[in-house]
Amino acid sequence: MAETKTVHSPLVTYFSMLSLLTLCPPFVILLWYTMVHADGSICQTWDYLKQHGLQGFINIWPRPTAIAWKIIACYAVFEAALQLLLPGKKVEGPISPEGNRPVYKANGVAAYVVTLVTYLTLWWFGIFNPSIVYDHLGEIFSALIFGSLVFCVFLYIKGHLAPSSNDSGSSGNMIIDFYWGMELYPRIGKNFDIKVFTNCRFGMMSWAVLALTYCIKQYEQNGKVADSMLVNTILMLVYVTKFFWWEAGYWNTMDIAHDRAGFYICWGCLVWVPSVYTSPGMYLVNHPVNLGLQLALYILAAGILSIYVNYDCDRQRQEFRRTNGKCFVWGKAPSKIVASYTTTSGETKTSLLLTSGWWGLSRHFHYVPEILAAFFWTVPALFNHFLPYFYVIFLTILLFDRAKRDDDRCRSKYGKYWKLYCEKVRYRIVPGIY
């Protein structure tokens, strides 16, 4: 059985794992409370906690309610049904370390369109008011925190007792196995891929649904939507639309192809994405800012350009891989390195490493426009409070860490070829700087 490898020292690994396991759940509640009930002010929340201590924190933690569980259950069942039932072409993922090639059904765009149309239709005809979701947001996040922890325990037990493939294994350490996960491609039955559900259909879809929810809540509250909220909502929806348009490409990334299904990925997508990733919009509900047409359009254009560059980076590499290097990159034949590597079963295989176009600027250049896009959908909140920018800061740290992990993994996989690649593409993320 394959061991789970860590790229940091054991001490750093344990400290970071235990910190995230213990601090992330309460942080989600504090973020919601500060955005919704403390005017977005960290100082206000801090003063409250200083005054009331642990009991004060317990008092602000909402108890999961029946309506919260119903909303989550209806949403989860609806998304699972769309994932299983909507038609889509079969797409093969990358070959796993154990030599397996997962097969997916690419119906993300259809699921995305059906979800948003259904949600807006329910609102338009007065069947369900999205404001209810905002009004019960704390209870929903609280239910997600506990429900997703139980789900991660299920994944841990399943990885031990009934793994879906031989791309599974234990590190011998219970905490590491729970945190990083046991299985690479866990499935229920033959067709229901758990990571596609948690990462794409629950996590990323909830981002779009909540972006619309916040926009509708502001409209219901004020009778109009501020231009700041419109810019935030449009950019988030453009980004999530881009994600589902490119979903098959996402199945080749670290999240799906290398990170196992544990707390880090699954709890993160089920809880952290809906709460933290949407938080700039959550703040704007009660803090409408009037940017003026010119500034709003400038921010919107800069955000859309960033999202387009991010998409084009991924498209360029995907096309390069699909054609086995027989394509044009920025109007020219691509520059590349042919790298060979050995699988765990001892087979020798080759990969092509692209060294021109966006991928000639830095090894992870696509992270630059991604961070910029997050900044542009947050900046409509202006700078009265720091907390709306937490997601931008978190994303920057996450992507810089991911770049390091990916570099370390590739160095171990490709050896001398990776060294050659790094000599050709010198910078890790920011061209000329880092």
Coordinates of C-alpha atoms in Angstrom, one line a residue:
M1 CA 0.0 0.0 0.0
A2 CA 1.3 3.4 -0.9
E3 CA 2.3 5.7 1.9
T4 CA 1.1 9.3 2.3
K5 CA 4.1 11.5 1.7
T6 CA 4.5 14.9 3.4
V7 CA 6.6 17.7 1.9
H8 CA 7.3 19.6 5.1
S9 CA 9.2 18.4 8.2
P10 CA 7.2 16.1 10.5
L11 CA 7.0 18.8 13.2
V12 CA 5.6 21.4 10.8
T13 CA 3.3 18.8 9.2
Y14 CA 1.8 17.8 12.6
F15 CA 1.5 21.4 13.8
S16 CA -0.2 22.6 10.7
M17 CA -2.6 19.6 10.6
L18 CA -3.6 19.9 14.2
S19 CA -3.9 23.7 13.9
L20 CA -6.2 23.4 10.9
L21 CA -8.3 20.6 12.4
T22 CA -8.9 22.6 15.6
L23 CA -8.9 26.2 14.4
C24 CA -10.8 26.1 11.1
P25 CA -14.3 25.1 12.5
P26 CA -14.4 28.0 15.0
F27 CA -12.9 30.4 12.5
V28 CA -15.8 29.8 10.1
I29 CA -18.3 30.7 12.8
L30 CA -16.3 33.8 13.9
L31 CA -16.0 34.9 10.2
W32 CA -19.8 34.6 9.8
Y33 CA -20.5 36.4 13.1
T34 CA -18.1 39.2 12.3
M35 CA -19.5 39.8 8.8
V36 CA -23.2 39.5 9.7
H37 CA -23.4 40.7 13.3
A38 CA -20.3 42.8 14.0
D39 CA -20.2 45.2 11.1
G40 CA -17.3 43.3 9.5
S41 CA -15.1 44.6 12.3
I42 CA -12.5 42.3 13.8
C43 CA -12.0 44.7 16.7
Q44 CA -15.7 44.6 17.6
T45 CA -15.6 40.7 17.7
W46 CA -12.4 40.8 19.7
D47 CA -13.8 43.2 22.3
Y48 CA -16.9 41.0 22.6
L49 CA -14.8 37.9 23.2
K50 CA -12.5 39.7 25.6
Q51 CA -15.5 40.8 27.6
H52 CA -17.4 37.5 27.5
G53 CA -14.6 34.9 27.1
L54 CA -15.2 31.3 26.1
Q55 CA -18.9 31.4 27.2
G56 CA -19.4 34.4 24.9
F57 CA -18.0 32.3 22.0
I58 CA -20.3 29.4 22.9
N59 CA -23.2 31.8 22.9
I60 CA -22.5 33.1 19.4
W61 CA -22.0 29.6 17.9
P62 CA -25.4 28.9 16.3
R63 CA -26.9 25.4 16.9
P64 CA -27.7 23.5 13.7
T65 CA -31.5 23.7 13.2
A66 CA -34.0 21.6 11.3
I67 CA -34.3 24.2 8.6
A68 CA -30.5 24.3 8.2
W69 CA -30.3 20.5 7.8
K70 CA -33.3 20.6 5.3
I71 CA -31.6 23.2 3.2
I72 CA -28.3 21.3 3.1
A73 CA -30.0 18.0 2.5
C74 CA -32.2 19.3 -0.4
Y75 CA -29.2 21.0 -2.0
A76 CA -26.9 17.9 -1.6
V77 CA -29.5 15.5 -2.9
F78 CA -30.3 17.8 -5.9
E79 CA -26.6 18.1 -6.8
A80 CA -25.9 14.4 -6.4
A81 CA -28.9 13.6 -8.6
L82 CA -27.7 16.1 -11.3
Q83 CA -24.2 14.5 -11.1
L84 CA -25.6 11.0 -11.7
L85 CA -28.5 11.7 -14.0
L86 CA -27.5 14.5 -16.4
P87 CA -25.9 13.3 -19.6
G88 CA -22.3 14.1 -20.3
K89 CA -19.4 12.7 -22.4
K90 CA -17.0 10.3 -20.8
V91 CA -13.6 11.9 -19.9
E92 CA -10.5 10.0 -18.7
G93 CA -8.5 11.4 -15.9
P94 CA -4.7 11.1 -15.6
I95 CA -3.1 7.8 -14.9
S96 CA -2.8 7.3 -11.2
P97 CA 0.4 6.3 -9.3
E98 CA -0.9 2.7 -9.3
G99 CA -1.6 2.7 -13.0
N100 CA -5.4 3.3 -12.9
R101 CA -7.1 5.8 -15.2
P102 CA -10.4 7.1 -13.6
V103 CA -13.3 7.8 -15.9
Y104 CA -15.6 10.8 -15.3
K105 CA -18.9 12.0 -16.8
A106 CA -18.4 15.6 -17.8
N107 CA -21.8 17.2 -17.1
G108 CA -20.6 20.1 -14.9
V109 CA -21.9 22.9 -17.2
A110 CA -25.3 21.3 -17.5
A111 CA -25.5 20.9 -13.7
Y112 CA -24.4 24.5 -13.2
V113 CA -27.0 25.9 -15.5
V114 CA -29.8 23.7 -14.1
T115 CA -28.8 24.7 -10.5
L116 CA -28.8 28.4 -11.1
V117 CA -32.0 28.4 -13.3
T118 CA -33.8 26.3 -10.7
Y119 CA -32.7 28.6 -7.8
L120 CA -33.7 31.8 -9.6
T121 CA -37.0 30.2 -10.8
L122 CA -37.9 29.2 -7.3
W123 CA -37.3 32.8 -6.1
W124 CA -39.0 34.4 -9.1
F125 CA -42.2 32.4 -8.6
G126 CA -42.2 32.8 -4.8
I127 CA -41.7 29.1 -4.1
F128 CA -38.5 29.6 -2.1
N129 CA -36.8 32.8 -1.0
P130 CA -33.0 32.7 -1.1
S131 CA -33.1 35.3 1.8
I132 CA -34.0 32.3 4.0
V133 CA -30.5 30.9 3.3
Y134 CA -28.8 34.1 4.4
D135 CA -31.0 34.4 7.5
H136 CA -30.0 30.9 8.6
L137 CA -26.4 31.1 7.3
G138 CA -24.8 30.6 10.8
E139 CA -26.9 27.5 11.4
I140 CA -26.1 26.2 8.0
F141 CA -22.4 26.7 8.5
S142 CA -22.6 25.1 11.9
A143 CA -24.5 22.1 10.5
L144 CA -21.9 21.8 7.7
I145 CA -19.0 21.9 10.1
F146 CA -20.3 18.9 12.1
G147 CA -21.9 17.0 9.2
S148 CA -18.7 17.3 7.2
L149 CA -16.6 16.0 10.1
V150 CA -18.8 13.0 10.2
F151 CA -18.5 12.6 6.5
C152 CA -14.6 12.7 6.8
V153 CA -14.8 9.9 9.4
F154 CA -16.9 7.9 6.9
L155 CA -14.1 8.4 4.3
Y156 CA -11.5 7.3 6.8
I157 CA -13.4 4.1 7.7
K158 CA -14.2 3.5 4.0
G159 CA -10.5 3.9 3.1
H160 CA -9.7 1.2 5.6
L161 CA -12.5 -1.3 5.0
A162 CA -13.8 -0.8 1.4
P163 CA -11.4 1.2 -0.8
S164 CA -12.6 1.8 -4.4
S165 CA -9.3 1.1 -5.9
N166 CA -5.7 0.2 -5.0
D167 CA -4.9 3.9 -5.1
S168 CA -5.4 3.9 -1.4
G169 CA -3.3 3.3 1.6
S170 CA -2.4 4.2 5.2
S171 CA 0.5 6.2 6.5
G172 CA 0.3 4.2 9.7
N173 CA -0.8 7.4 11.5
M174 CA -4.5 8.0 12.2
I175 CA -4.2 11.8 12.3
I176 CA -2.4 11.9 8.9
D177 CA -4.8 9.4 7.4
F178 CA -7.8 11.4 8.6
Y179 CA -6.4 14.8 7.5
W180 CA -4.8 13.9 4.1
G181 CA -7.2 11.0 3.4
M182 CA -6.9 7.3 2.6
E183 CA -8.2 7.1 -1.0
L184 CA -7.3 9.0 -4.1
Y185 CA -10.5 8.2 -6.0
P186 CA -13.2 7.1 -3.6
R187 CA -16.5 6.2 -5.2
I188 CA -19.9 5.1 -4.1
G189 CA -20.9 2.3 -6.5
K190 CA -19.2 2.5 -9.9
N191 CA -20.4 5.9 -11.0
F192 CA -20.6 8.3 -8.1
D193 CA -17.2 10.0 -7.6
I194 CA -17.0 11.5 -4.1
K195 CA -14.3 14.1 -4.8
V196 CA -16.2 15.4 -7.9
F197 CA -19.2 15.8 -5.6
T198 CA -17.4 17.4 -2.7
N199 CA -15.1 19.7 -4.7
C200 CA -17.2 20.6 -7.7
R201 CA -20.9 19.9 -7.3
F202 CA -21.2 20.8 -3.6
G203 CA -18.3 23.2 -3.0
M204 CA -17.8 25.2 -6.2
M205 CA -21.6 25.1 -6.9
S206 CA -22.3 26.5 -3.5
W207 CA -20.0 29.4 -4.3
A208 CA -22.3 30.5 -7.2
V209 CA -25.5 29.8 -5.2
L210 CA -24.4 31.9 -2.2
A211 CA -23.1 34.7 -4.5
L212 CA -26.6 34.9 -5.9
T213 CA -28.1 34.6 -2.4
Y214 CA -26.2 37.6 -1.1
C215 CA -27.2 39.7 -4.1
I216 CA -30.9 38.7 -3.7
K217 CA -30.8 39.4 0.0
Q218 CA -29.4 42.9 -0.5
Y219 CA -32.2 43.5 -3.1
E220 CA -34.9 42.2 -0.7
Q221 CA -33.5 44.3 2.1
N222 CA -32.9 47.6 0.3
G223 CA -35.1 47.4 -2.8
K224 CA -32.0 47.7 -5.0
V225 CA -28.6 46.2 -5.5
A226 CA -25.5 48.4 -5.1
D227 CA -23.0 48.5 -8.0
S228 CA -20.3 47.1 -5.6
M229 CA -22.5 44.0 -5.0
L230 CA -23.2 43.6 -8.7
V231 CA -19.4 43.7 -9.6
N232 CA -18.7 41.2 -6.8
T233 CA -21.5 38.8 -7.9
I234 CA -20.7 39.1 -11.6
L235 CA -17.0 38.4 -11.1
M236 CA -17.6 35.4 -8.8
L237 CA -20.2 34.0 -11.3
V238 CA -17.8 34.5 -14.2
Y239 CA -15.1 32.7 -12.2
V240 CA -17.3 29.8 -11.3
T241 CA -18.7 29.6 -14.8
K242 CA -15.1 29.4 -16.0
F243 CA -14.5 26.6 -13.5
F244 CA -17.4 24.4 -14.8
W245 CA -16.5 25.2 -18.4
W246 CA -13.0 23.8 -17.6
E247 CA -14.1 21.1 -15.1
A248 CA -12.6 18.2 -17.1
G249 CA -9.3 20.1 -16.9
Y250 CA -9.7 20.4 -13.1
W251 CA -9.7 16.6 -12.9
N252 CA -6.0 16.7 -13.9
T253 CA -5.0 19.1 -11.1
M254 CA -3.4 18.4 -7.7
D255 CA -6.7 18.5 -5.9
I256 CA -8.1 15.5 -7.8
A257 CA -5.1 13.7 -9.2
H258 CA -2.7 13.8 -6.2
D259 CA -4.5 14.9 -3.0
R260 CA -6.4 12.2 -1.3
A261 CA -10.0 12.5 0.0
G262 CA -9.7 13.5 3.6
F263 CA -10.3 16.5 5.9
Y264 CA -7.9 18.8 3.9
I265 CA -9.8 18.5 0.6
C266 CA -13.3 17.3 1.5
W267 CA -14.0 19.3 4.6
G268 CA -12.4 22.2 2.9
C269 CA -14.7 22.0 -0.1
L270 CA -17.9 21.3 1.9
V271 CA -17.3 24.0 4.6
W272 CA -14.4 26.4 3.8
V273 CA -15.4 27.1 0.2
P274 CA -19.1 28.1 1.0
S275 CA -18.1 30.2 4.0
V276 CA -14.6 31.7 3.3
Y277 CA -14.6 31.9 -0.5
T278 CA -17.9 33.8 -0.6
S279 CA -17.1 36.1 2.4
P280 CA -16.6 39.3 0.4
G281 CA -20.2 39.0 -0.8
M282 CA -21.4 38.1 2.7
Y283 CA -19.8 41.4 3.9
L284 CA -21.3 43.5 1.1
V285 CA -24.9 42.5 2.0
N286 CA -25.0 44.9 4.9
H287 CA -22.3 47.3 3.6
P288 CA -23.4 48.4 0.2
V289 CA -20.8 50.7 -1.4
N290 CA -21.6 53.0 -4.3
L291 CA -18.5 52.9 -6.6
G292 CA -19.9 54.9 -9.5
L293 CA -20.3 53.6 -13.0
Q294 CA -16.7 54.4 -14.2
L295 CA -14.9 52.7 -11.2
A296 CA -17.3 49.8 -11.2
L297 CA -16.6 49.2 -14.9
Y298 CA -12.8 49.4 -14.4
I299 CA -12.9 46.9 -11.6
L300 CA -15.2 44.6 -13.6
A301 CA -13.0 44.7 -16.7
A302 CA -9.8 44.1 -14.7
G303 CA -11.5 41.1 -12.9
I304 CA -12.8 39.6 -16.2
L305 CA -9.3 40.0 -17.8
S306 CA -7.7 38.2 -14.8
I307 CA -10.2 35.4 -15.0
Y308 CA -9.7 35.1 -18.8
V309 CA -5.8 34.9 -18.4
N310 CA -6.3 32.3 -15.7
Y311 CA -8.5 30.3 -18.0
D312 CA -6.2 30.7 -21.0
C313 CA -3.2 29.4 -19.0
D314 CA -5.1 26.2 -18.2
R315 CA -6.5 26.0 -21.8
Q316 CA -3.0 26.4 -23.2
R317 CA -1.6 23.5 -21.2
Q318 CA -4.6 21.3 -21.8
E319 CA -4.4 21.8 -25.6
F320 CA -0.6 21.1 -25.4
R321 CA -1.3 17.8 -23.6
R322 CA -4.3 16.8 -25.8
T323 CA -2.2 17.2 -29.0
N324 CA 0.9 15.7 -27.5
G325 CA 2.7 19.0 -28.2
K326 CA 1.6 19.2 -31.8
C327 CA -0.1 22.6 -31.5
F328 CA 0.7 26.3 -31.6
V329 CA 1.4 28.4 -28.4
W330 CA 1.1 32.1 -29.0
G331 CA 1.4 31.5 -32.8
K332 CA 4.5 29.3 -32.6
A333 CA 5.4 25.7 -32.1
P334 CA 5.7 25.1 -28.4
S335 CA 9.0 24.8 -26.6
K336 CA 9.0 21.7 -24.4
I337 CA 11.0 19.1 -22.4
V338 CA 10.4 15.4 -22.9
A339 CA 10.6 13.9 -19.4
S340 CA 10.6 10.2 -18.5
Y341 CA 9.6 8.8 -15.1
T342 CA 9.0 5.4 -13.5
T343 CA 5.6 4.4 -12.0
T344 CA 5.3 2.5 -8.7
S345 CA 4.8 -0.6 -10.7
G346 CA 8.2 -0.1 -12.5
E347 CA 6.9 1.0 -15.9
T348 CA 8.8 3.8 -17.7
K349 CA 6.5 6.5 -19.1
T350 CA 7.1 10.0 -20.6
S351 CA 5.5 13.4 -20.1
L352 CA 5.8 16.6 -22.0
L353 CA 6.6 19.7 -20.0
L354 CA 5.6 23.0 -21.7
T355 CA 8.2 25.8 -21.4
S356 CA 6.7 28.5 -23.6
G357 CA 3.6 30.7 -23.6
W358 CA 2.2 31.4 -20.2
W359 CA 4.1 28.4 -18.9
G360 CA 7.4 30.0 -20.0
L361 CA 6.9 33.0 -17.7
S362 CA 6.8 30.9 -14.5
R363 CA 6.1 27.3 -13.5
H364 CA 2.8 28.3 -11.8
F365 CA 2.0 31.6 -13.6
H366 CA -1.8 30.7 -13.6
Y367 CA -1.8 31.5 -9.9
V368 CA -1.1 35.2 -10.5
P369 CA -4.3 36.0 -12.4
E370 CA -6.3 33.8 -9.9
I371 CA -5.1 35.9 -6.9
L372 CA -5.7 39.1 -8.9
A373 CA -9.3 38.0 -9.7
A374 CA -10.0 37.4 -6.0
F375 CA -8.6 40.9 -5.3
F376 CA -10.9 42.5 -7.9
W377 CA -14.1 40.9 -6.6
T378 CA -13.1 41.9 -3.1
V379 CA -12.0 45.5 -3.8
P380 CA -15.6 46.7 -4.3
A381 CA -15.8 46.5 -0.4
L382 CA -13.1 49.2 -0.4
F383 CA -10.8 49.4 2.7
N384 CA -13.0 50.2 5.7
H385 CA -12.3 46.7 7.1
F386 CA -9.6 44.1 6.7
L387 CA -11.7 41.0 7.0
P388 CA -13.2 41.0 3.5
Y389 CA -9.6 40.6 2.2
F390 CA -9.1 37.4 4.3
Y391 CA -9.9 35.2 1.3
V392 CA -7.3 37.0 -0.9
I393 CA -4.6 36.5 1.7
F394 CA -5.7 32.9 2.4
L395 CA -5.7 32.1 -1.3
T396 CA -2.2 33.6 -1.8
I397 CA -0.8 31.4 1.1
L398 CA -2.6 28.4 -0.2
L399 CA -1.4 28.7 -3.8
F400 CA 2.2 29.5 -2.8
D401 CA 2.2 26.4 -0.6
R402 CA 0.5 24.4 -3.4
A403 CA 3.2 25.6 -5.8
K404 CA 5.9 24.3 -3.4
R405 CA 4.2 21.0 -3.0
D406 CA 3.8 20.6 -6.7
D407 CA 7.4 21.5 -7.4
D408 CA 8.6 19.0 -4.7
R409 CA 6.3 16.2 -6.2
C410 CA 7.6 16.9 -9.7
R411 CA 11.2 17.0 -8.6
S412 CA 10.7 13.6 -7.0
K413 CA 8.9 12.3 -10.1
Y414 CA 11.0 13.6 -12.9
G415 CA 14.5 14.0 -11.3
K416 CA 17.0 15.4 -13.7
Y417 CA 14.3 16.5 -16.2
W418 CA 12.7 18.7 -13.6
K419 CA 16.1 20.3 -12.9
L420 CA 16.4 21.0 -16.6
Y421 CA 12.8 22.4 -16.6
C422 CA 13.6 24.7 -13.7
E423 CA 16.7 26.0 -15.4
K424 CA 14.6 26.9 -18.4
V425 CA 11.6 28.3 -16.4
R426 CA 13.4 29.9 -13.5
Y427 CA 10.6 31.4 -11.5
R428 CA 8.0 29.5 -9.5
I429 CA 5.0 31.9 -9.6
V430 CA 5.8 35.6 -10.1
P431 CA 8.0 36.2 -13.2
G432 CA 11.2 38.1 -12.3
I433 CA 10.4 38.0 -8.5
Y434 CA 9.7 34.5 -7.2

